[in-house]
Amino acid sequence: MNNLRSPPQSCVASGSLPVGVVLRELQYHADDRGNLSEIYRQEWHSDIRLSQWNVSHCVNNSLRGVHLHLKHTDYLVVLSGRFVFGLRDLRRDSESFGRTAMLDLTGGALLIPPGVAHGFHCVAEGTLVYGLSHSWDLEDDLACRWDDPDHGLVFPATDPILSARDRDAGGFDDLLTRFEEMPR
């Protein structure tokens, strides 16, 4: 196989993951043509049907989030680059309520259920693809500032590149209030 190597893959977590969050290392199969990896199989998550797929290319030091969804599940696959994901479980009925975790990913797939606040910082320019269990809806996409210390997520970012929406997002306490007031 003439010095072919699988893409680097690393999934490093600090803190245990909230209940329902699934981190999957992808398996690469290489031969003289290159490599192949399955990024999603319905039987991996048989209770979830993905209805929308997106691809996102991120530049160094860009940050998306912190976001929270009431309805949809996210299934994110890191194709290239390095991303640091922050997660916090806000589901009061969850045994992992309040739990935070930080994940440093250069590959792999991450399933994030509704009620788990999340954001990611692009440490090295890269691309990810992600599926959603429901079509994206602004009413289902709550946000708070990435650097609010109250959410307990510490991203390795200094003056990150943000969307206008993320830059102008309110505080974590406001996100919590809006989340708890939303009809279930």
Tab-separated table of C-alpha atoms in Angstrom:
chain	number	residue	atom	x	y	z
A	1	MET	CA	0.000	0.000	0.000
A	2	ASN	CA	2.863	2.412	-0.749
A	3	ASN	CA	2.961	4.449	2.470
A	4	LEU	CA	-0.783	5.148	2.517
A	5	ARG	CA	-2.064	6.260	5.864
A	6	SER	CA	-5.528	6.716	7.216
A	7	PRO	CA	-6.464	10.318	8.031
A	8	PRO	CA	-5.405	11.295	11.531
A	9	GLN	CA	-8.189	10.814	13.995
A	10	SER	CA	-8.325	11.855	17.566
A	11	CYS	CA	-11.225	12.070	19.959
A	12	VAL	CA	-10.124	13.439	23.322
A	13	ALA	CA	-12.742	14.242	25.955
A	14	SER	CA	-12.313	16.097	29.221
A	15	GLY	CA	-15.240	15.236	31.458
A	16	SER	CA	-17.756	12.476	30.911
A	17	LEU	CA	-20.306	13.045	28.180
A	18	PRO	CA	-23.910	14.006	28.921
A	19	VAL	CA	-26.408	11.159	28.599
A	20	GLY	CA	-27.445	10.717	24.970
A	21	VAL	CA	-24.316	12.323	23.519
A	22	VAL	CA	-22.482	9.741	21.415
A	23	LEU	CA	-18.889	10.080	20.228
A	24	ARG	CA	-17.871	7.641	17.508
A	25	GLU	CA	-14.389	7.167	16.103
A	26	LEU	CA	-14.605	6.473	12.401
A	27	GLN	CA	-12.920	3.463	10.853
A	28	TYR	CA	-10.909	4.133	7.688
A	29	HIS	CA	-10.288	1.435	5.111
A	30	ALA	CA	-7.285	2.264	2.929
A	31	ASP	CA	-5.973	0.770	-0.284
A	32	ASP	CA	-4.022	1.990	-3.321
A	33	ARG	CA	-6.919	4.274	-4.340
A	34	GLY	CA	-7.070	6.164	-1.051
A	35	ASN	CA	-9.438	5.461	1.818
A	36	LEU	CA	-13.108	5.098	2.681
A	37	SER	CA	-14.991	5.580	5.919
A	38	GLU	CA	-18.622	5.083	6.816
A	39	ILE	CA	-19.788	8.286	8.483
A	40	TYR	CA	-23.355	7.267	9.292
A	41	ARG	CA	-25.433	4.103	9.480
A	42	GLN	CA	-29.071	4.152	10.490
A	43	GLU	CA	-28.535	1.196	12.847
A	44	TRP	CA	-26.008	3.231	14.860
A	45	HIS	CA	-28.853	5.526	15.932
A	46	SER	CA	-32.033	3.642	15.027
A	47	ASP	CA	-34.291	6.013	16.978
A	48	ILE	CA	-33.198	9.075	14.961
A	49	ARG	CA	-33.984	9.913	11.352
A	50	LEU	CA	-31.865	12.663	9.825
A	51	SER	CA	-33.852	14.950	7.529
A	52	GLN	CA	-31.379	17.724	6.638
A	53	TRP	CA	-27.648	17.602	5.832
A	54	ASN	CA	-25.229	20.546	5.858
A	55	VAL	CA	-21.534	20.979	5.178
A	56	SER	CA	-19.532	23.673	6.927
A	57	HIS	CA	-16.004	24.782	6.103
A	58	CYS	CA	-14.494	26.715	9.001
A	59	VAL	CA	-11.474	28.996	9.083
A	60	ASN	CA	-8.939	29.083	11.908
A	61	ASN	CA	-10.240	30.684	15.101
A	62	SER	CA	-13.891	30.685	14.038
A	63	LEU	CA	-16.411	29.763	16.712
A	64	ARG	CA	-20.046	28.709	16.383
A	65	GLY	CA	-22.301	28.759	19.404
A	66	VAL	CA	-23.152	28.271	22.116
A	67	HIS	CA	-26.482	26.939	20.753
A	68	LEU	CA	-29.312	24.872	22.202
A	69	HIS	CA	-32.141	23.046	20.416
A	70	LEU	CA	-35.444	21.924	21.867
A	71	LYS	CA	-36.457	19.705	18.922
A	72	HIS	CA	-33.607	18.636	16.730
A	73	THR	CA	-30.664	16.324	17.201
A	74	ASP	CA	-27.335	17.200	15.547
A	75	TYR	CA	-25.068	14.537	14.057
A	76	LEU	CA	-21.675	16.134	13.291
A	77	VAL	CA	-18.802	14.477	11.433
A	78	VAL	CA	-15.349	16.084	11.413
A	79	LEU	CA	-13.868	15.488	7.954
A	80	SER	CA	-10.732	17.601	8.305
A	81	GLY	CA	-9.157	20.122	10.637
A	82	ARG	CA	-9.311	20.325	14.414
A	83	PHE	CA	-12.329	21.382	16.443
A	84	VAL	CA	-12.917	21.819	20.154
A	85	PHE	CA	-16.545	21.129	21.086
A	86	GLY	CA	-18.136	22.249	24.335
A	87	LEU	CA	-21.243	20.490	25.698
A	88	ARG	CA	-23.524	21.173	28.670
A	89	ASP	CA	-26.613	19.151	29.546
A	90	LEU	CA	-29.559	21.448	30.348
A	91	ARG	CA	-32.241	18.734	30.509
A	92	ARG	CA	-33.591	18.814	34.072
A	93	ASP	CA	-34.914	15.238	33.731
A	94	SER	CA	-31.515	13.904	32.647
A	95	GLU	CA	-29.261	12.002	35.039
A	96	SER	CA	-26.409	14.095	33.635
A	97	PHE	CA	-28.173	17.468	34.135
A	98	GLY	CA	-25.559	20.230	34.446
A	99	ARG	CA	-22.688	18.033	33.216
A	100	THR	CA	-20.144	19.709	30.940
A	101	ALA	CA	-17.587	18.168	28.616
A	102	MET	CA	-14.982	19.502	26.224
A	103	LEU	CA	-13.990	17.394	23.196
A	104	ASP	CA	-10.905	17.920	21.043
A	105	LEU	CA	-11.635	16.293	17.670
A	106	THR	CA	-9.605	15.841	14.502
A	107	GLY	CA	-11.977	13.161	13.257
A	108	GLY	CA	-14.982	11.198	14.365
A	109	ALA	CA	-18.715	11.711	14.658
A	110	LEU	CA	-20.662	13.348	17.460
A	111	LEU	CA	-24.392	12.990	18.148
A	112	ILE	CA	-25.903	15.802	20.256
A	113	PRO	CA	-29.513	15.381	21.452
A	114	PRO	CA	-31.963	18.241	22.078
A	115	GLY	CA	-31.426	19.988	25.400
A	116	VAL	CA	-27.624	19.772	25.302
A	117	ALA	CA	-26.065	23.204	24.771
A	118	HIS	CA	-23.090	23.098	22.436
A	119	GLY	CA	-20.593	25.120	20.479
A	120	PHE	CA	-17.375	24.513	18.629
A	121	HIS	CA	-14.149	26.372	18.033
A	122	CYS	CA	-12.138	25.688	14.877
A	123	VAL	CA	-8.538	25.390	16.051
A	124	ALA	CA	-7.167	24.307	12.635
A	125	GLU	CA	-9.075	25.102	9.437
A	126	GLY	CA	-11.382	22.264	8.562
A	127	THR	CA	-14.642	20.904	7.304
A	128	LEU	CA	-17.491	19.136	8.985
A	129	VAL	CA	-20.721	17.711	7.707
A	130	TYR	CA	-23.789	17.470	9.867
A	131	GLY	CA	-27.253	16.049	9.783
A	132	LEU	CA	-30.297	17.277	11.649
A	133	SER	CA	-33.258	15.205	12.775
A	134	HIS	CA	-35.624	18.091	11.899
A	135	SER	CA	-35.228	20.887	9.375
A	136	TRP	CA	-33.437	23.886	10.864
A	137	ASP	CA	-35.780	26.440	12.425
A	138	LEU	CA	-34.652	29.694	14.055
A	139	GLU	CA	-37.342	29.252	16.733
A	140	ASP	CA	-35.610	25.992	17.775
A	141	ASP	CA	-32.120	27.512	17.892
A	142	LEU	CA	-31.421	29.345	21.139
A	143	ALA	CA	-28.027	30.969	21.647
A	144	CYS	CA	-25.851	32.532	24.313
A	145	ARG	CA	-22.396	34.069	24.353
A	146	TRP	CA	-19.530	31.623	23.878
A	147	ASP	CA	-17.497	33.278	26.655
A	148	ASP	CA	-20.183	33.510	29.369
A	149	PRO	CA	-18.506	31.861	32.386
A	150	ASP	CA	-21.871	30.642	33.727
A	151	HIS	CA	-22.186	27.840	31.149
A	152	GLY	CA	-18.879	26.318	32.265
A	153	LEU	CA	-17.487	25.781	28.759
A	154	VAL	CA	-13.940	27.005	28.261
A	155	PHE	CA	-12.976	27.267	24.604
A	156	PRO	CA	-9.302	27.777	23.653
A	157	ALA	CA	-10.225	30.958	21.776
A	158	THR	CA	-8.965	34.496	21.895
A	159	ASP	CA	-11.033	37.008	19.962
A	160	PRO	CA	-12.669	34.347	17.751
A	161	ILE	CA	-14.447	35.009	14.462
A	162	LEU	CA	-18.196	34.968	15.199
A	163	SER	CA	-21.428	35.418	13.289
A	164	ALA	CA	-23.356	38.603	14.112
A	165	ARG	CA	-25.980	36.442	15.839
A	166	ASP	CA	-23.426	34.705	18.084
A	167	ARG	CA	-21.596	37.978	18.787
A	168	ASP	CA	-24.867	39.649	19.878
A	169	ALA	CA	-26.262	36.659	21.802
A	170	GLY	CA	-27.388	37.185	25.372
A	171	GLY	CA	-26.059	35.545	28.488
A	172	PHE	CA	-26.374	31.957	29.653
A	173	ASP	CA	-29.042	32.817	32.256
A	174	ASP	CA	-31.223	34.272	29.476
A	175	LEU	CA	-30.785	31.095	27.401
A	176	LEU	CA	-31.793	28.963	30.408
A	177	THR	CA	-34.895	31.061	31.046
A	178	ARG	CA	-35.990	30.883	27.395
A	179	PHE	CA	-35.331	27.125	27.291
A	180	GLU	CA	-37.368	26.437	30.421
A	181	GLU	CA	-40.271	28.582	29.180
A	182	MET	CA	-40.524	26.815	25.811
A	183	PRO	CA	-43.423	24.399	25.445
A	184	ARG	CA	-42.382	20.761	25.245
